[in-house]
Amino acid sequence: MNPAPRPNQPKFELFGDTLSGRVLWLTVAIILIIELVVMLPGLGRERQAWLWDRIAHAHLATYPLAQSGATLSPQAQDSLLSFALDDEIILKEPGQPPLTLRTTRPIPPIDRSAVLTDETLWYSTWRAVIHLAGLGGREMQIIAPSPLQPGAVLEVTVNETPLDADLHAHAEHAFTVTVIMALVTGLLIFAVLDRLLVRPMRIITTSIINFREDPEQESASDLSWLANRPEDEISGAARELKSMQDEMRAALWRNARLAAVGTSVAKISHDLRNILSSALLVSDRLESINDPAVQRASRTLVSAVERSAQLVTRTVDFAREGPPPVVRSAVPLHDLVDEAALVVAPVNSGVAIRNEVPAPLVLSLDSGQIYRVLVNLMRNAAEAGCKTITVSTESRGGVTRMRVADDGPGLPLRVQDRLFQPFTSSGRYGGTGLGLAIARDLIRAHGGDLVLEETGPRGTVFAMDLTISETQI
C-alpha cells in the first residue's frame, strides 16, 4: 500500500483574524513583556554604574592636587570639573582637610542626595524609571567612598541631564534588542506551534467542512497524512475523525441503496399484491379438491404466498422515509395484549400466552403500532419453539416498561449483535430480517426504545420503554 502523500507546506497567516496570526502575536507580546520586565533591573544597574563612574572620575580629578597640595586657578578647576562632568567635588581623606573643587558657573539648588552604599538595585531601578519618565531632579549630590583609595569619601554634585541622556540611550538600545529578540523568538515558536497545533487543526477543520458539504465524497489525503503521524493526541483525533467519516460514508451508502430498494418495491408492490391475490384464489380452489396430495400442495402454496406478501409489506414499511406517524389515543393495554394473543395462539396451538398486564392500565399510545410490535414479538417467540409467552409491565418514574418473555431456546450468539439491523434474520426459515427493525422504529417513534434484555437457554426477554404518563379508567 502506498503511503499517503505529504500535503503542501503550511502557509503562515500572520495577519487577520486567524488562529495562526493570534498565536504569533500573542507569543510576541508575551515574550516582549517578559523581556521588558527583565530589562528594568538593567536600567537600575546602568544608573548605578553611571553614578560610580562620576565618583571615580571625581577622585581622578582631585588625586594630583591631594598628593601635591597645590592649588588651582578657577579656570583650571572648571577644566577638571568639565572632565569629570561634575559641578562640585569634595574629597575627604583621613587626617587631611577637605579638598574642594567648585565650578565658577552658578550651581542650581540640590534637589536630592544619594548615598551609593545604601542604595539597593530595586530603588535604583525605580529612580531610573522616574528619569525615563522625565520626572528626575536637575541637581544631585552623590556621597560614596572612593573606589581608588580606601578610607577616602567623596561628595560630588552633578547635573542629572547627562544621566537622563545615558539612560534614554541605554533604554532605546535595550528595547530595540528586545523587540528583535521577541520577533525572532515569536516566529520560531510560531513555526513550531503552527506545525504541531495550528496546521493540524486547520486540516481537521477543513475535513469537517468538506464532509459536511459532501459527505459521500472522500476528501484529499491531508487527514490521512495527519492520522499517520507518530502517536499523539492530535493524530489520535485525526484517526478517530477519519474512522467516523468512513463509517458515516458506508452508512450513507447503505441507506441510499435501501432507499432505492424501498422506492423500487413501493412501485411494484401494487402489481405484486394483485399477482399474489390471484395465487391465493387458485390455492383456495385447490383446497376444495378431495385429494390429500393436492391439499398439502395448496397449503404449501398459501404459506409461500403469505410469506411473500409479508416481505413486500415489511420492506415498504421499513423503506418509507421519516419516522412512522404516531396517532395517540387512550389504549387499555391489557385488552391490546389479548387481541395480539388471539392472532398468535390459534396458529400455534401449543403456545400459552399469559397476560400479566394490569387491567386498569391505560396508556396514550398508537394502538395499531403497539399491536404490530406485540404480534411480531409473540410470533417470533412462538416460531422459535417456546411453550409459554408472558407479557408484563413495570412502571417507574413516569416510564412504563413492557416485557415480552418466553421460555424458548434463546437467540443464537451470531445474531445478537446485529439483531435490530435490517435484513438480518434470526436464523429461522422464512424470516425477512425486518420485523425487529420495524418494531424498534415504532417504539422509538413513541419516545421509548426496544431492547433485548436477556437471552439464553431458559428463554428470551424483550423490553420496550414507553415514556408516557399513565391514566386510570
Tab-separated table of C-alpha atoms in Angstrom:
chain	number	residue	atom	x	y	z
A	1	MET	CA	0.000	0.000	0.000
A	2	ASN	CA	1.407	3.360	-0.996
A	3	PRO	CA	1.910	5.838	1.858
A	4	ALA	CA	-0.384	8.846	1.980
A	5	PRO	CA	1.158	11.758	0.078
A	6	ARG	CA	2.503	14.595	2.165
A	7	PRO	CA	0.357	17.745	1.977
A	8	ASN	CA	1.675	21.078	0.831
A	9	GLN	CA	3.877	23.173	3.091
A	10	PRO	CA	1.974	25.353	5.584
A	11	LYS	CA	1.118	28.929	4.758
A	12	PHE	CA	1.875	31.370	7.541
A	13	GLU	CA	-1.149	33.607	8.089
A	14	LEU	CA	0.441	36.395	10.092
A	15	PHE	CA	-2.377	38.899	9.863
A	16	GLY	CA	-6.126	38.795	10.070
A	17	ASP	CA	-8.481	37.076	12.452
A	18	THR	CA	-6.876	33.645	12.183
A	19	LEU	CA	-5.677	31.219	14.811
A	20	SER	CA	-2.128	31.227	13.429
A	21	GLY	CA	-1.963	35.053	13.458
A	22	ARG	CA	-3.282	35.230	17.013
A	23	VAL	CA	-0.769	32.596	18.129
A	24	LEU	CA	2.103	34.581	16.589
A	25	TRP	CA	1.213	37.977	18.033
A	26	LEU	CA	0.267	36.577	21.408
A	27	THR	CA	3.637	34.821	21.546
A	28	VAL	CA	5.470	38.005	20.556
A	29	ALA	CA	3.534	40.044	23.130
A	30	ILE	CA	4.276	37.588	25.945
A	31	ILE	CA	7.984	37.442	25.091
A	32	LEU	CA	8.123	41.242	24.780
A	33	ILE	CA	6.548	41.712	28.211
A	34	ILE	CA	8.972	39.220	29.750
A	35	GLU	CA	11.958	40.915	28.115
A	36	LEU	CA	10.791	44.351	29.271
A	37	VAL	CA	10.439	43.115	32.830
A	38	VAL	CA	13.950	41.674	32.622
A	39	MET	CA	15.212	44.949	31.112
A	40	LEU	CA	14.129	47.142	34.047
A	41	PRO	CA	16.809	45.901	36.502
A	42	GLY	CA	19.334	46.580	33.728
A	43	LEU	CA	18.314	50.246	33.814
A	44	GLY	CA	18.908	50.285	37.558
A	45	ARG	CA	22.375	48.787	37.110
A	46	GLU	CA	23.106	51.291	34.348
A	47	ARG	CA	22.197	54.173	36.697
A	48	GLN	CA	24.411	52.791	39.491
A	49	ALA	CA	27.310	52.342	37.074
A	50	TRP	CA	26.946	55.953	35.888
A	51	LEU	CA	26.982	57.291	39.461
A	52	TRP	CA	30.010	55.210	40.412
A	53	ASP	CA	31.776	56.457	37.279
A	54	ARG	CA	31.182	60.009	38.499
A	55	ILE	CA	32.807	59.113	41.823
A	56	ALA	CA	35.818	57.512	40.103
A	57	HIS	CA	36.292	60.431	37.707
A	58	ALA	CA	35.977	62.915	40.578
A	59	HIS	CA	38.742	61.167	42.542
A	60	LEU	CA	40.955	61.087	39.444
A	61	ALA	CA	40.424	64.834	39.041
A	62	THR	CA	41.382	65.598	42.642
A	63	TYR	CA	44.066	62.973	43.159
A	64	PRO	CA	47.062	65.069	41.845
A	65	LEU	CA	46.031	68.039	43.964
A	66	ALA	CA	45.619	65.887	47.060
A	67	GLN	CA	49.110	64.423	46.560
A	68	SER	CA	50.916	67.683	45.790
A	69	GLY	CA	48.927	70.086	47.954
A	70	ALA	CA	48.923	72.622	45.111
A	71	THR	CA	46.078	74.967	44.348
A	72	LEU	CA	44.463	75.599	41.012
A	73	SER	CA	43.077	78.678	39.406
A	74	PRO	CA	39.312	78.883	38.874
A	75	GLN	CA	39.786	78.276	35.127
A	76	ALA	CA	41.812	75.081	35.839
A	77	GLN	CA	39.161	73.899	38.277
A	78	ASP	CA	36.487	74.420	35.618
A	79	SER	CA	38.517	72.266	33.186
A	80	LEU	CA	38.881	69.426	35.678
A	81	LEU	CA	35.211	69.548	36.651
A	82	SER	CA	34.206	69.521	32.976
A	83	PHE	CA	36.359	66.387	32.533
A	84	ALA	CA	34.575	64.740	35.455
A	85	LEU	CA	31.128	66.063	34.393
A	86	ASP	CA	30.724	67.470	37.888
A	87	ASP	CA	29.784	70.852	39.343
A	88	GLU	CA	31.492	70.384	42.717
A	89	ILE	CA	33.832	67.826	44.247
A	90	ILE	CA	34.672	67.499	47.956
A	91	LEU	CA	37.356	64.932	48.848
A	92	LYS	CA	37.618	63.898	52.477
A	93	GLU	CA	40.673	61.868	53.456
A	94	PRO	CA	41.545	60.636	56.954
A	95	GLY	CA	43.754	63.172	58.772
A	96	GLN	CA	43.530	65.692	55.919
A	97	PRO	CA	41.475	68.833	55.483
A	98	PRO	CA	38.694	68.517	52.877
A	99	LEU	CA	39.737	69.284	49.304
A	100	THR	CA	37.105	71.192	47.343
A	101	LEU	CA	36.777	71.911	43.645
A	102	ARG	CA	33.862	74.140	42.626
A	103	THR	CA	32.906	75.468	39.245
A	104	THR	CA	32.647	79.166	38.653
A	105	ARG	CA	29.260	78.658	36.989
A	106	PRO	CA	26.156	79.157	39.099
A	107	ILE	CA	25.073	75.855	40.630
A	108	PRO	CA	21.297	75.239	40.921
A	109	PRO	CA	19.936	74.134	44.274
A	110	ILE	CA	20.492	70.475	45.059
A	111	ASP	CA	17.264	68.501	44.631
A	112	ARG	CA	18.344	65.328	46.392
A	113	SER	CA	21.298	63.411	47.805
A	114	ALA	CA	22.213	59.779	47.167
A	115	VAL	CA	24.413	57.620	49.390
A	116	LEU	CA	25.505	54.919	46.940
A	117	THR	CA	26.397	52.380	49.604
A	118	ASP	CA	22.802	52.465	50.873
A	119	GLU	CA	21.021	52.210	47.522
A	120	THR	CA	19.517	48.851	46.508
A	121	LEU	CA	19.069	47.652	42.935
A	122	TRP	CA	15.284	47.951	43.160
A	123	TYR	CA	15.499	51.534	44.396
A	124	SER	CA	17.960	52.393	41.652
A	125	THR	CA	15.602	50.794	39.099
A	126	TRP	CA	12.729	52.902	40.416
A	127	ARG	CA	14.828	56.074	40.127
A	128	ALA	CA	15.837	55.077	36.570
A	129	VAL	CA	12.170	54.727	35.578
A	130	ILE	CA	11.498	58.182	37.039
A	131	HIS	CA	14.366	59.623	34.947
A	132	LEU	CA	12.948	57.971	31.798
A	133	ALA	CA	9.563	59.498	32.550
A	134	GLY	CA	11.216	62.956	32.756
A	135	LEU	CA	10.426	63.382	36.463
A	136	GLY	CA	14.014	63.411	37.800
A	137	GLY	CA	15.636	66.387	39.520
A	138	ARG	CA	18.149	68.692	37.890
A	139	GLU	CA	20.942	68.771	40.531
A	140	MET	CA	22.064	65.856	42.651
A	141	GLN	CA	24.696	65.205	45.329
A	142	ILE	CA	26.425	61.827	45.338
A	143	ILE	CA	28.110	60.567	48.515
A	144	ALA	CA	30.254	57.441	48.263
A	145	PRO	CA	33.642	56.025	49.314
A	146	SER	CA	36.357	56.280	46.700
A	147	PRO	CA	36.915	53.110	44.704
A	148	LEU	CA	40.595	54.182	44.249
A	149	GLN	CA	41.631	54.937	47.852
A	150	PRO	CA	40.407	53.160	50.964
A	151	GLY	CA	39.086	55.494	53.633
A	152	ALA	CA	38.525	58.428	51.257
A	153	VAL	CA	34.972	59.727	50.848
A	154	LEU	CA	33.742	61.912	48.011
A	155	GLU	CA	30.782	64.250	47.849
A	156	VAL	CA	30.082	65.065	44.226
A	157	THR	CA	27.456	67.465	42.921
A	158	VAL	CA	26.364	66.664	39.383
A	159	ASN	CA	23.698	67.739	36.921
A	160	GLU	CA	21.345	64.876	36.048
A	161	THR	CA	20.868	65.846	32.393
A	162	PRO	CA	23.749	63.599	31.188
A	163	LEU	CA	22.291	60.765	33.326
A	164	ASP	CA	18.907	61.192	31.635
A	165	ALA	CA	20.550	61.062	28.197
A	166	ASP	CA	22.567	57.958	29.124
A	167	LEU	CA	19.505	56.129	30.470
A	168	HIS	CA	17.442	57.041	27.392
A	169	ALA	CA	20.190	55.754	25.075
A	170	HIS	CA	20.508	52.547	27.106
A	171	ALA	CA	16.726	52.026	27.135
A	172	GLU	CA	16.418	52.585	23.383
A	173	HIS	CA	19.206	50.109	22.668
A	174	ALA	CA	17.787	47.514	25.070
A	175	PHE	CA	14.261	47.993	23.691
A	176	THR	CA	15.459	47.558	20.105
A	177	VAL	CA	17.285	44.369	21.002
A	178	THR	CA	14.265	43.175	22.983
A	179	VAL	CA	11.859	43.755	20.077
A	180	ILE	CA	14.167	41.945	17.652
A	181	MET	CA	14.569	39.013	20.048
A	182	ALA	CA	10.818	38.879	20.663
A	183	LEU	CA	10.044	38.839	16.935
A	184	VAL	CA	12.675	36.214	16.146
A	185	THR	CA	11.700	34.042	19.115
A	186	GLY	CA	7.999	34.525	18.373
A	187	LEU	CA	8.471	33.469	14.753
A	188	LEU	CA	10.389	30.370	15.814
A	189	ILE	CA	7.796	29.430	18.415
A	190	PHE	CA	5.022	30.211	15.939
A	191	ALA	CA	6.616	27.949	13.332
A	192	VAL	CA	6.718	25.116	15.861
A	193	LEU	CA	3.168	25.710	17.122
A	194	ASP	CA	1.867	26.089	13.573
A	195	ARG	CA	3.483	22.794	12.653
A	196	LEU	CA	2.318	20.911	15.744
A	197	LEU	CA	-1.062	22.527	16.521
A	198	VAL	CA	-2.410	25.198	14.177
A	199	ARG	CA	-1.905	23.380	10.887
A	200	PRO	CA	-3.332	20.066	12.165
A	201	MET	CA	-6.359	21.971	13.486
A	202	ARG	CA	-6.760	23.584	10.059
A	203	ILE	CA	-6.606	20.152	8.397
A	204	ILE	CA	-9.212	18.717	10.789
A	205	THR	CA	-11.483	21.750	10.362
A	206	THR	CA	-11.197	21.604	6.566
A	207	SER	CA	-12.005	17.898	6.617
A	208	ILE	CA	-15.101	18.529	8.742
A	209	ILE	CA	-16.288	21.322	6.418
A	210	ASN	CA	-15.708	19.200	3.307
A	211	PHE	CA	-17.522	16.273	4.906
A	212	ARG	CA	-20.476	18.498	5.794
A	213	GLU	CA	-20.693	19.860	2.239
A	214	ASP	CA	-20.347	16.472	0.528
A	215	PRO	CA	-20.345	13.550	2.970
A	216	GLU	CA	-20.220	10.880	0.261
A	217	GLN	CA	-17.101	12.270	-1.428
A	218	GLU	CA	-13.804	11.273	0.180
A	219	SER	CA	-11.602	14.372	0.595
A	220	ALA	CA	-7.906	14.840	-0.104
A	221	SER	CA	-5.267	12.929	1.805
A	222	ASP	CA	-4.352	15.655	4.336
A	223	LEU	CA	-6.389	13.934	7.047
A	224	SER	CA	-4.799	10.582	6.169
A	225	TRP	CA	-1.345	12.152	6.445
A	226	LEU	CA	-2.248	13.609	9.830
A	227	ALA	CA	-3.671	10.297	11.052
A	228	ASN	CA	-0.449	8.500	10.045
A	229	ARG	CA	1.779	10.814	12.092
A	230	PRO	CA	3.517	9.469	15.210
A	231	GLU	CA	1.200	8.750	18.094
A	232	ASP	CA	-0.066	11.855	19.910
A	233	GLU	CA	-3.391	13.446	20.845
A	234	ILE	CA	-3.876	15.209	17.501
A	235	SER	CA	-3.062	12.192	15.356
A	236	GLY	CA	-5.400	10.155	17.561
A	237	ALA	CA	-8.186	12.693	16.989
A	238	ALA	CA	-7.477	12.602	13.239
A	239	ARG	CA	-7.680	8.791	13.197
A	240	GLU	CA	-10.975	8.830	15.078
A	241	LEU	CA	-12.379	11.515	12.751
A	242	LYS	CA	-11.284	9.585	9.668
A	243	SER	CA	-12.778	6.373	11.055
A	244	MET	CA	-16.048	8.156	11.842
A	245	GLN	CA	-16.209	9.656	8.349
A	246	ASP	CA	-15.541	6.265	6.745
A	247	GLU	CA	-18.294	4.667	8.827
A	248	MET	CA	-20.690	7.508	8.010
A	249	ARG	CA	-19.954	7.196	4.278
A	250	ALA	CA	-20.586	3.452	4.473
A	251	ALA	CA	-23.841	4.065	6.352
A	252	LEU	CA	-24.921	6.691	3.815
A	253	TRP	CA	-24.071	4.266	1.015
A	254	ARG	CA	-26.199	1.558	2.616
A	255	ASN	CA	-29.067	3.947	3.345
A	256	ALA	CA	-29.028	5.274	-0.200
A	257	ARG	CA	-29.337	1.773	-1.554
A	258	LEU	CA	-32.023	0.889	0.990
A	259	ALA	CA	-33.949	3.958	-0.137
A	260	ALA	CA	-33.544	2.840	-3.732
A	261	VAL	CA	-34.791	-0.631	-2.795
A	262	GLY	CA	-37.757	0.879	-0.947
A	263	THR	CA	-38.645	3.093	-3.887
A	264	SER	CA	-38.475	0.153	-6.276
A	265	VAL	CA	-40.523	-2.116	-4.032
A	266	ALA	CA	-43.125	0.598	-3.471
A	267	LYS	CA	-43.567	0.967	-7.241
A	268	ILE	CA	-44.045	-2.724	-7.861
A	269	SER	CA	-45.868	-3.621	-4.647
A	270	HIS	CA	-49.319	-2.893	-6.088
A	271	ASP	CA	-48.860	-5.161	-9.085
A	272	LEU	CA	-47.194	-7.810	-6.953
A	273	ARG	CA	-50.086	-7.832	-4.499
A	274	ASN	CA	-52.502	-8.429	-7.388
A	275	ILE	CA	-50.386	-11.334	-8.568
A	276	LEU	CA	-50.263	-12.786	-5.052
A	277	SER	CA	-54.049	-12.358	-4.700
A	278	SER	CA	-54.564	-14.390	-7.851
A	279	ALA	CA	-52.287	-17.089	-6.468
A	280	LEU	CA	-54.331	-17.176	-3.239
A	281	LEU	CA	-57.593	-17.631	-5.210
A	282	VAL	CA	-56.080	-20.547	-7.099
A	283	SER	CA	-54.850	-22.130	-3.896
A	284	ASP	CA	-58.321	-21.806	-2.326
A	285	ARG	CA	-59.828	-23.713	-5.275
A	286	LEU	CA	-57.141	-26.374	-4.985
A	287	GLU	CA	-58.018	-26.918	-1.311
A	288	SER	CA	-61.585	-27.841	-2.319
A	289	ILE	CA	-60.320	-30.888	-4.257
A	290	ASN	CA	-60.575	-34.133	-2.236
A	291	ASP	CA	-57.030	-35.201	-2.940
A	292	PRO	CA	-54.645	-35.213	0.061
A	293	ALA	CA	-51.610	-34.536	-2.111
A	294	VAL	CA	-53.307	-31.567	-3.790
A	295	GLN	CA	-54.436	-30.203	-0.412
A	296	ARG	CA	-50.905	-30.461	1.003
A	297	ALA	CA	-49.542	-28.653	-2.044
A	298	SER	CA	-52.185	-25.926	-1.726
A	299	ARG	CA	-51.313	-25.355	1.950
A	300	THR	CA	-47.657	-25.041	0.990
A	301	LEU	CA	-48.614	-22.583	-1.746
A	302	VAL	CA	-50.711	-20.493	0.673
A	303	SER	CA	-47.824	-20.340	3.170
A	304	ALA	CA	-45.380	-19.254	0.472
A	305	VAL	CA	-47.771	-16.573	-0.854
A	306	GLU	CA	-48.361	-15.206	2.672
A	307	ARG	CA	-44.601	-15.003	3.343
A	308	SER	CA	-44.125	-13.183	0.041
A	309	ALA	CA	-46.846	-10.685	0.933
A	310	GLN	CA	-45.263	-10.149	4.351
A	311	LEU	CA	-41.865	-9.500	2.782
A	312	VAL	CA	-43.316	-6.873	0.424
A	313	THR	CA	-45.276	-5.147	3.220
A	314	ARG	CA	-42.381	-5.028	5.665
A	315	THR	CA	-39.924	-3.840	3.051
A	316	VAL	CA	-42.229	-0.990	2.027
A	317	ASP	CA	-42.817	-0.028	5.676
A	318	PHE	CA	-39.116	-0.017	6.501
A	319	ALA	CA	-38.082	1.934	3.402
A	320	ARG	CA	-40.675	4.671	3.967
A	321	GLU	CA	-38.862	7.972	4.620
A	322	GLY	CA	-39.097	9.540	8.059
A	323	PRO	CA	-40.328	8.054	11.345
A	324	PRO	CA	-43.771	6.425	11.319
A	325	PRO	CA	-46.543	8.872	12.319
A	326	VAL	CA	-47.977	8.284	15.784
A	327	VAL	CA	-51.714	8.786	16.350
A	328	ARG	CA	-52.207	8.532	20.095
A	329	SER	CA	-55.351	7.556	21.906
A	330	ALA	CA	-56.253	6.063	25.282
A	331	VAL	CA	-55.396	2.365	24.924
A	332	PRO	CA	-56.280	-0.296	27.567
A	333	LEU	CA	-53.033	-2.197	27.345
A	334	HIS	CA	-54.397	-5.438	28.826
A	335	ASP	CA	-57.056	-5.710	26.095
A	336	LEU	CA	-54.497	-4.907	23.388
A	337	VAL	CA	-52.300	-7.798	24.550
A	338	ASP	CA	-55.325	-10.134	24.438
A	339	GLU	CA	-56.065	-9.086	20.846
A	340	ALA	CA	-52.482	-9.776	19.794
A	341	ALA	CA	-52.595	-13.156	21.575
A	342	LEU	CA	-55.673	-14.188	19.595
A	343	VAL	CA	-53.723	-13.726	16.366
A	344	VAL	CA	-50.701	-15.765	17.548
A	345	ALA	CA	-52.282	-18.538	19.680
A	346	PRO	CA	-54.648	-20.169	17.110
A	347	VAL	CA	-51.803	-20.609	14.633
A	348	ASN	CA	-49.571	-22.135	17.295
A	349	SER	CA	-51.996	-24.097	19.432
A	350	GLY	CA	-49.208	-25.429	21.647
A	351	VAL	CA	-48.245	-21.963	22.911
A	352	ALA	CA	-49.725	-20.456	26.072
A	353	ILE	CA	-49.809	-16.662	26.347
A	354	ARG	CA	-50.007	-15.228	29.880
A	355	ASN	CA	-51.259	-11.653	30.055
A	356	GLU	CA	-49.950	-10.117	33.330
A	357	VAL	CA	-50.619	-6.503	32.340
A	358	PRO	CA	-52.818	-4.767	34.957
A	359	ALA	CA	-56.393	-4.438	33.658
A	360	PRO	CA	-56.833	-0.778	34.694
A	361	LEU	CA	-53.637	0.360	32.965
A	362	VAL	CA	-54.419	2.800	30.154
A	363	LEU	CA	-51.665	4.461	28.136
A	364	SER	CA	-51.660	7.154	25.471
A	365	LEU	CA	-50.351	5.122	22.514
A	366	ASP	CA	-50.888	4.374	18.856
A	367	SER	CA	-52.818	1.119	19.297
A	368	GLY	CA	-52.152	-0.112	15.741
A	369	GLN	CA	-48.382	0.289	16.035
A	370	ILE	CA	-48.093	-1.272	19.510
A	371	TYR	CA	-50.331	-4.119	18.283
A	372	ARG	CA	-47.892	-4.790	15.424
A	373	VAL	CA	-44.944	-4.823	17.840
A	374	LEU	CA	-46.655	-7.273	20.196
A	375	VAL	CA	-47.689	-9.591	17.379
A	376	ASN	CA	-44.182	-9.567	15.952
A	377	LEU	CA	-42.507	-10.381	19.284
A	378	MET	CA	-45.039	-13.076	20.188
A	379	ARG	CA	-44.894	-14.691	16.744
A	380	ASN	CA	-41.098	-14.711	16.800
A	381	ALA	CA	-41.157	-16.435	20.198
A	382	ALA	CA	-43.732	-18.976	19.064
A	383	GLU	CA	-41.871	-19.799	15.862
A	384	ALA	CA	-38.645	-20.214	17.877
A	385	GLY	CA	-40.275	-23.144	19.716
A	386	CYS	CA	-41.311	-21.708	23.085
A	387	LYS	CA	-44.216	-23.106	25.108
A	388	THR	CA	-45.128	-20.064	27.201
A	389	ILE	CA	-45.102	-16.328	26.471
A	390	THR	CA	-45.517	-13.880	29.343
A	391	VAL	CA	-46.365	-10.181	28.840
A	392	SER	CA	-45.907	-7.933	31.886
A	393	THR	CA	-45.379	-4.244	32.724
A	394	GLU	CA	-43.424	-2.248	35.296
A	395	SER	CA	-43.825	1.483	35.951
A	396	ARG	CA	-41.121	3.708	37.408
A	397	GLY	CA	-40.838	7.489	37.374
A	398	GLY	CA	-43.364	8.095	34.613
A	399	VAL	CA	-41.861	5.381	32.363
A	400	THR	CA	-43.708	2.127	31.690
A	401	ARG	CA	-41.551	-0.842	30.701
A	402	MET	CA	-43.335	-3.697	28.955
A	403	ARG	CA	-41.632	-7.087	28.808
A	404	VAL	CA	-42.342	-9.959	26.407
A	405	ALA	CA	-40.674	-13.084	27.853
A	406	ASP	CA	-40.614	-16.624	26.512
A	407	ASP	CA	-39.162	-19.959	27.591
A	408	GLY	CA	-37.644	-20.799	24.214
A	409	PRO	CA	-34.069	-21.876	23.422
A	410	GLY	CA	-32.722	-18.306	23.191
A	411	LEU	CA	-31.193	-16.400	20.309
A	412	PRO	CA	-28.041	-17.610	18.549
A	413	LEU	CA	-24.929	-15.703	19.574
A	414	ARG	CA	-24.092	-14.869	15.962
A	415	VAL	CA	-27.222	-12.723	15.516
A	416	GLN	CA	-27.380	-10.934	18.884
A	417	ASP	CA	-25.075	-8.047	17.903
A	418	ARG	CA	-26.978	-7.442	14.639
A	419	LEU	CA	-30.461	-8.226	15.897
A	420	PHE	CA	-32.050	-4.857	15.041
A	421	GLN	CA	-30.236	-4.316	11.743
A	422	PRO	CA	-32.452	-4.568	8.638
A	423	PHE	CA	-32.379	-7.794	6.624
A	424	THR	CA	-30.598	-9.634	9.457
A	425	SER	CA	-32.569	-12.803	10.069
A	426	SER	CA	-32.568	-14.577	13.439
A	427	GLY	CA	-31.978	-17.831	11.648
A	428	ARG	CA	-35.479	-19.253	11.313
A	429	TYR	CA	-36.800	-20.328	7.946
A	430	GLY	CA	-38.760	-17.663	6.049
A	431	GLY	CA	-37.637	-14.732	8.156
A	432	THR	CA	-37.289	-11.369	6.398
A	433	GLY	CA	-34.965	-9.685	8.891
A	434	LEU	CA	-37.192	-6.580	9.016
A	435	GLY	CA	-39.644	-7.374	11.829
A	436	LEU	CA	-37.486	-6.325	14.783
A	437	ALA	CA	-36.034	-3.328	12.922
A	438	ILE	CA	-39.539	-2.032	12.193
A	439	ALA	CA	-40.716	-2.807	15.747
A	440	ARG	CA	-37.854	-0.784	17.241
A	441	ASP	CA	-38.648	2.145	14.915
A	442	LEU	CA	-42.273	2.079	16.073
A	443	ILE	CA	-41.303	2.128	19.757
A	444	ARG	CA	-38.760	4.895	19.194
A	445	ALA	CA	-41.447	6.933	17.442
A	446	HIS	CA	-43.313	6.775	20.774
A	447	GLY	CA	-40.264	8.234	22.570
A	448	GLY	CA	-39.045	4.936	24.019
A	449	ASP	CA	-36.859	2.082	22.837
A	450	LEU	CA	-36.960	-1.678	22.221
A	451	VAL	CA	-34.039	-3.683	23.629
A	452	LEU	CA	-33.011	-7.287	24.114
A	453	GLU	CA	-32.943	-7.535	27.901
A	454	GLU	CA	-31.688	-11.110	28.170
A	455	THR	CA	-31.480	-14.351	26.218
A	456	GLY	CA	-30.223	-17.840	26.947
A	457	PRO	CA	-31.225	-21.495	27.269
A	458	ARG	CA	-34.020	-20.571	29.685
A	459	GLY	CA	-35.627	-18.085	27.319
A	460	THR	CA	-35.553	-14.605	25.852
A	461	VAL	CA	-36.869	-11.289	27.193
A	462	PHE	CA	-37.532	-8.216	25.041
A	463	ALA	CA	-38.296	-4.942	26.849
A	464	MET	CA	-39.826	-1.757	25.483
A	465	ASP	CA	-39.818	1.581	27.321
A	466	LEU	CA	-42.871	3.741	26.789
A	467	THR	CA	-42.034	7.216	28.112
A	468	ILE	CA	-45.561	8.458	28.639
A	469	SER	CA	-47.708	9.076	31.706
A	470	GLU	CA	-50.340	6.647	32.893
A	471	THR	CA	-54.030	7.312	33.422
A	472	GLN	CA	-56.625	5.196	35.192
A	473	ILE	CA	-60.116	4.280	33.930
